[in-house]
Every structure is written in C-alpha cells, then in structure tokens.
Tab-separated table of C-alpha atoms in Angstrom:
chain	number	residue	atom	x	y	z
A	16	UNK	CA	17.117	-16.761	4.064
A	17	UNK	CA	15.319	-15.101	1.131
A	18	UNK	CA	11.688	-15.512	2.277
A	19	UNK	CA	9.455	-13.706	-0.219
A	20	UNK	CA	11.062	-11.929	-3.164
A	21	UNK	CA	9.251	-9.522	-5.461
A	22	UNK	CA	10.468	-8.258	-8.806
A	23	UNK	CA	10.660	-5.605	-10.019
A	24	UNK	CA	10.892	-3.195	-7.096
A	25	UNK	CA	10.004	-0.157	-9.180
A	26	UNK	CA	8.311	0.281	-12.517
A	27	UNK	CA	6.844	3.142	-14.501
A	28	UNK	CA	4.276	2.320	-17.161
A	29	UNK	CA	2.255	4.269	-19.642
A	30	UNK	CA	-1.506	3.848	-19.724
A	31	UNK	CA	-2.425	0.788	-21.725
A	32	UNK	CA	0.890	-1.022	-21.321
A	33	UNK	CA	1.026	-4.457	-19.784
A	34	UNK	CA	3.362	-5.898	-17.202
A	35	UNK	CA	3.826	-8.780	-14.801
A	36	UNK	CA	4.952	-8.683	-11.194
A	37	UNK	CA	6.695	-11.803	-10.000
A	38	UNK	CA	6.556	-13.143	-6.471
A	39	UNK	CA	8.746	-16.033	-5.390
A	40	UNK	CA	8.856	-17.724	-1.987
A	41	UNK	CA	11.262	-20.370	-0.766
A	42	UNK	CA	9.371	-21.484	2.360
A	43	UNK	CA	7.212	-24.122	0.678
A	44	UNK	CA	4.110	-22.152	1.655
A	45	UNK	CA	0.730	-23.233	0.342
A	46	UNK	CA	-1.013	-19.885	0.305
A	47	UNK	CA	0.076	-16.806	-1.573
A	48	UNK	CA	-1.498	-13.350	-1.813
A	49	UNK	CA	-1.252	-10.098	-3.704
A	50	UNK	CA	-2.196	-6.899	-1.865
A	51	UNK	CA	-2.124	-3.298	-2.945
A	52	UNK	CA	-1.437	-0.427	-0.560
A	53	UNK	CA	-2.801	3.035	-1.199
A	54	UNK	CA	-2.716	6.075	1.094
A	55	UNK	CA	-5.557	5.992	3.616
A	56	UNK	CA	-6.806	2.636	2.312
A	57	UNK	CA	-4.567	0.197	4.125
A	58	UNK	CA	-3.827	-3.120	2.450
A	59	UNK	CA	-6.460	-4.526	0.127
A	60	UNK	CA	-6.430	-8.062	-1.201
A	61	UNK	CA	-6.339	-8.351	-4.998
A	62	UNK	CA	-6.077	-12.097	-5.628
A	63	UNK	CA	-4.870	-15.091	-3.710
A	64	UNK	CA	-3.987	-18.730	-4.221
A	65	UNK	CA	-4.482	-21.705	-1.922
A	66	UNK	CA	-2.130	-23.946	-3.825
A	67	UNK	CA	-0.363	-24.663	-7.085
A	68	UNK	CA	-2.725	-24.266	-10.018
A	69	UNK	CA	-5.393	-22.396	-8.033
A	70	UNK	CA	-6.332	-18.723	-7.888
A	71	UNK	CA	-9.211	-16.763	-6.398
A	72	UNK	CA	-10.445	-13.189	-6.361
A	73	UNK	CA	-9.959	-10.940	-3.396
A	74	UNK	CA	-11.455	-7.584	-2.553
A	75	UNK	CA	-10.230	-5.560	-5.574
A	76	UNK	CA	-9.538	-7.986	-8.465
A	77	UNK	CA	-10.662	-5.906	-11.449
A	78	UNK	CA	-7.932	-5.108	-13.949
A	79	UNK	CA	-5.587	-7.816	-12.665
A	80	UNK	CA	-4.931	-11.431	-13.494
A	81	UNK	CA	-2.833	-13.973	-11.626
A	82	UNK	CA	-1.296	-17.361	-12.171
A	83	UNK	CA	0.253	-19.975	-9.883
A	84	UNK	CA	1.826	-22.499	-12.222
A	85	UNK	CA	4.491	-23.440	-9.693
A	86	UNK	CA	4.027	-23.602	-5.934
A	87	UNK	CA	6.831	-21.155	-5.261
A	88	UNK	CA	5.725	-18.477	-7.736
A	89	UNK	CA	2.677	-16.217	-7.882
A	90	UNK	CA	2.441	-13.815	-10.819
A	91	UNK	CA	0.320	-10.668	-10.931
A	92	UNK	CA	-0.468	-9.312	-14.377
A	93	UNK	CA	-1.819	-6.010	-15.579
A	94	UNK	CA	-3.065	-6.421	-19.135
A	95	UNK	CA	-3.808	-2.755	-19.787
A	96	UNK	CA	-2.470	-0.519	-17.056
A	97	UNK	CA	-4.526	2.430	-15.829
A	98	UNK	CA	-3.496	5.376	-13.628
A	99	UNK	CA	-5.804	3.992	-10.900
A	100	UNK	CA	-3.415	1.062	-10.629
A	101	UNK	CA	-0.611	3.298	-9.418
A	102	UNK	CA	0.139	1.746	-6.062
A	103	UNK	CA	2.564	-0.235	-3.974
A	104	UNK	CA	2.016	-3.951	-4.414
A	105	UNK	CA	2.872	-6.497	-1.774
A	106	UNK	CA	3.086	-10.210	-2.168
A	107	UNK	CA	2.740	-12.449	0.877
A	108	UNK	CA	2.775	-16.133	1.652
A	109	UNK	CA	1.595	-18.274	4.509
A	110	UNK	CA	1.725	-21.932	5.421
A	111	UNK	CA	-1.352	-24.085	4.957
A	112	UNK	CA	-3.268	-25.786	7.716
A	113	UNK	CA	-2.187	-29.195	8.960
A	114	UNK	CA	-4.966	-31.768	8.713
A	115	UNK	CA	-7.631	-31.032	11.293
A	116	UNK	CA	-6.146	-27.686	12.224
A	117	UNK	CA	-6.848	-24.153	11.059
A	118	UNK	CA	-4.790	-21.939	8.836
A	119	UNK	CA	-5.907	-18.714	10.454
A	120	UNK	CA	-3.057	-18.743	12.947
A	121	UNK	CA	-0.329	-18.790	10.383
A	122	UNK	CA	1.586	-15.567	10.001
A	123	UNK	CA	1.878	-13.884	6.615
A	124	UNK	CA	5.391	-13.228	5.399
A	125	UNK	CA	5.559	-10.242	3.082
A	126	UNK	CA	7.842	-9.283	0.262
A	127	UNK	CA	9.529	-5.878	0.213
A	128	UNK	CA	6.931	-4.347	-2.102
A	129	UNK	CA	6.839	-3.181	-5.714
A	130	UNK	CA	6.096	0.448	-6.479
A	131	UNK	CA	4.209	0.834	-9.730
A	132	UNK	CA	3.441	4.172	-11.359
A	133	UNK	CA	1.093	4.384	-14.330
A	134	UNK	CA	1.280	7.647	-16.276
B	27	UNK	CA	-17.958	-10.346	7.054
B	28	UNK	CA	-14.942	-9.392	9.065
B	29	UNK	CA	-13.835	-5.812	9.575
B	30	UNK	CA	-10.971	-4.034	11.313
B	31	UNK	CA	-11.223	-0.393	12.314
B	32	UNK	CA	-8.260	1.750	13.241
B	33	UNK	CA	-9.973	5.054	13.944
B	34	UNK	CA	-6.753	6.969	14.584
B	35	UNK	CA	-5.059	7.849	11.313
B	36	UNK	CA	-2.043	9.826	12.503
B	37	UNK	CA	-0.476	10.214	15.934
B	38	UNK	CA	2.462	12.416	16.805
B	39	UNK	CA	4.277	12.184	20.133
B	40	UNK	CA	7.519	13.367	21.636
B	41	UNK	CA	10.157	10.789	22.414
B	42	UNK	CA	9.708	9.000	25.756
B	43	UNK	CA	5.952	9.531	25.769
B	44	UNK	CA	3.696	6.491	25.989
B	45	UNK	CA	1.301	5.981	23.103
B	46	UNK	CA	-1.628	3.619	22.526
B	47	UNK	CA	-2.803	2.545	19.093
B	48	UNK	CA	-6.418	1.423	18.991
B	49	UNK	CA	-7.854	-1.485	17.040
B	50	UNK	CA	-11.506	-2.557	16.993
B	51	UNK	CA	-12.651	-5.594	15.045
B	52	UNK	CA	-15.857	-7.264	13.912
B	53	UNK	CA	-16.319	-10.943	13.211
B	54	UNK	CA	-19.065	-13.542	13.438
B	55	UNK	CA	-16.638	-16.324	14.241
B	56	UNK	CA	-15.947	-17.468	17.765
B	57	UNK	CA	-12.420	-18.505	16.826
B	58	UNK	CA	-10.179	-15.971	15.167
B	59	UNK	CA	-6.714	-14.472	15.248
B	60	UNK	CA	-5.545	-10.907	15.597
B	61	UNK	CA	-2.256	-9.523	14.386
B	62	UNK	CA	-0.231	-6.347	14.486
B	63	UNK	CA	2.230	-5.461	11.756
B	64	UNK	CA	4.692	-2.576	11.599
B	65	UNK	CA	5.685	-0.778	8.389
B	66	UNK	CA	8.741	1.434	8.953
B	67	UNK	CA	9.687	4.168	6.468
B	68	UNK	CA	11.723	1.626	4.514
B	69	UNK	CA	8.408	0.070	3.479
B	70	UNK	CA	8.603	-3.574	4.486
B	71	UNK	CA	5.882	-5.137	6.630
B	72	UNK	CA	7.115	-6.634	9.870
B	73	UNK	CA	5.070	-9.028	11.987
B	74	UNK	CA	4.821	-7.975	15.640
B	75	UNK	CA	2.310	-10.217	17.390
B	76	UNK	CA	-0.464	-12.780	16.943
B	77	UNK	CA	-3.220	-13.424	19.480
B	78	UNK	CA	-5.975	-16.033	19.295
B	79	UNK	CA	-9.500	-15.373	20.463
B	80	UNK	CA	-9.258	-17.788	23.392
B	81	UNK	CA	-6.299	-16.105	24.999
B	82	UNK	CA	-7.192	-12.805	26.637
B	83	UNK	CA	-3.997	-12.463	28.591
B	84	UNK	CA	-2.190	-9.240	27.967
B	85	UNK	CA	1.230	-9.590	26.445
B	86	UNK	CA	4.337	-7.541	27.016
B	87	UNK	CA	7.475	-7.571	24.917
B	88	UNK	CA	9.998	-5.006	26.036
B	89	UNK	CA	8.450	-1.574	25.485
B	90	UNK	CA	5.516	-3.056	23.584
B	91	UNK	CA	2.338	-4.337	25.189
B	92	UNK	CA	-0.985	-5.520	23.858
B	93	UNK	CA	-4.381	-5.405	25.528
B	94	UNK	CA	-6.952	-7.822	24.099
B	95	UNK	CA	-10.548	-7.385	25.324
B	96	UNK	CA	-13.212	-9.583	23.751
B	97	UNK	CA	-15.978	-7.707	25.571
B	98	UNK	CA	-15.213	-4.572	23.576
B	99	UNK	CA	-13.764	-6.348	20.490
B	100	UNK	CA	-10.544	-4.444	20.856
B	101	UNK	CA	-6.867	-5.316	20.533
B	102	UNK	CA	-4.920	-2.212	21.474
B	103	UNK	CA	-1.173	-1.736	21.225
B	104	UNK	CA	0.822	0.421	23.636
B	105	UNK	CA	4.374	1.600	23.192
B	106	UNK	CA	5.977	2.715	26.420
B	107	UNK	CA	8.718	5.349	26.377
B	108	UNK	CA	8.479	5.783	22.627
B	109	UNK	CA	11.594	6.218	20.519
B	110	UNK	CA	12.217	7.782	17.122
B	111	UNK	CA	12.732	4.290	15.685
B	112	UNK	CA	9.108	3.518	16.536
B	113	UNK	CA	8.009	5.931	13.804
B	114	UNK	CA	6.100	3.775	11.340
B	115	UNK	CA	2.682	2.807	10.073
B	116	UNK	CA	1.067	0.173	12.270
B	117	UNK	CA	-1.565	-2.199	10.953
B	118	UNK	CA	-3.985	-4.331	12.912
B	119	UNK	CA	-5.365	-7.387	11.106
B	120	UNK	CA	-7.917	-10.148	11.659
B	121	UNK	CA	-7.998	-13.722	10.384
B	122	UNK	CA	-10.889	-16.068	10.945
B	123	UNK	CA	-10.196	-19.723	11.617
B	124	UNK	CA	-11.269	-22.446	9.249
B	125	UNK	CA	-10.851	-25.912	10.662
B	126	UNK	CA	-11.315	-27.540	7.300
B	127	UNK	CA	-7.946	-26.166	6.358
B	128	UNK	CA	-9.396	-23.770	3.853
B	129	UNK	CA	-7.809	-20.428	3.311
B	130	UNK	CA	-8.252	-17.850	6.044
B	131	UNK	CA	-7.927	-14.416	4.530
B	132	UNK	CA	-6.336	-11.677	6.528
B	133	UNK	CA	-8.279	-8.409	6.729
B	134	UNK	CA	-6.280	-5.303	7.533
B	135	UNK	CA	-7.235	-2.026	9.104
B	136	UNK	CA	-6.248	1.166	7.304
B	137	UNK	CA	-3.214	1.709	9.472
B	138	UNK	CA	-2.051	4.331	11.960
B	139	UNK	CA	0.905	6.561	11.131
B	140	UNK	CA	2.957	7.140	14.269
B	141	UNK	CA	5.524	9.904	14.297
B	142	UNK	CA	7.890	10.113	17.251
B	143	UNK	CA	9.728	13.438	17.459
B	144	UNK	CA	13.072	13.772	19.216
C-alpha cells in the first residue's frame, strides 16, 4: 500500500548544484504533478504530466525540468539550484478520466514531501 | 481562471470550541469540484472531502461538516467540539471539469493554520 513515494525526503544543496527528486506511484495513475509549498503561499503547481512521455508547465516552472519516461515515475530536476528554490516539494498523482467522463472529480494522492534547502 | 481564497490565515481556539474555516472560490465553469485537504504537523496532505458543483447538500462526517453555497461561491468547513489533534493547516482546492478527459488542474488556496489549545 505504498501510494506515492518521494525520494529523498531531505536534501541540502549549495547554490549552483544540481539534483533530481524522484516520485514513484504504484496506482497506475495517468496524471502526475509536482507542487512546491512555501509559507503563506499555499501549494503552487510547478509542472505536471498527463501521461507517459508528456510534461507541461504549471504556475511556477522556471528553474525546474521534469521527465516522465515511465508511467509510474515523475522526476523533478533542478539544474542549478538557487536559494529561492528552498521549499517543501510535493508530488501527487491522480487517475485519468474514463472515456466521456471528466477527470476533475478524481482525488489527488500526495507523497510525504521532500524538504530541500539551498544554501 | 480559477481562484481559491482562504482569507483567514491563522485561527487559534481552545479545545471543545467550534470553529469554521472559510473558503471562497472563483471559476467560469458550471461544473467543478471542491476539495478540502488537511496537513497535520507531520507534513503529509490528507484528503478530507470532495464536492461537485451540482450537489449543494451539506455533508457531515463525525465532528466535521461542510457547507457548500453556490450563491456565495463558498465551501466552508466547520469542526465541532475541536480537539488538539485537529491542529493542522487546512487547504481548500478547486478543480474544473473537462469532459474531454483532459487534465483538470487543482488550484489550492493558501491554507489556514488552525491551532487548538488544550
């Protein structure tokens, strides 16, 4: 009963370093998302994917890249970390819409979060 | 564009008090879904409830109740007889419906931090 698993849970980086956050889900969900959570800002969407091999920009995509090579995995990359990217990152997944139905009803399942600090 | 406003940022109550968390939304769609999530101090996000725009019945689950009013675009959450374990950040969220099966992004409010004191 793993659901959505994020690794690593904690990471400290120096400015300019690169890293990748991995999100894995075992629910065969079509849609996957990366959010960041900052104090007073709520959850903001960075990038999302509507299926294997697809990615799209969300609300705050700058400085991040993503890939969805396999349906179960959604990777978030920081090529050159900046202090402004210090945040808690959440991955989420959600089932796609059956033919003729809408996807809006489907509940997001979240991972436990990854706390990233950039010095 | 869709928007969710949680005007209250922090609420502090004493245990056993009732507390209402407000949520106001904006959308151009006639079909949409509203959600509440809870984030306890441990940090995970826990789904509480989903309501679709065609169902305005209030819902009660134990000490939790939700009041959905389309006329005022509000989806408020009330905790009756609050307990210390209710201390958390609560997020309201909105998802528009897309019958083509395309992705429906979830837009979150900024969250309300509820502190329940013994």
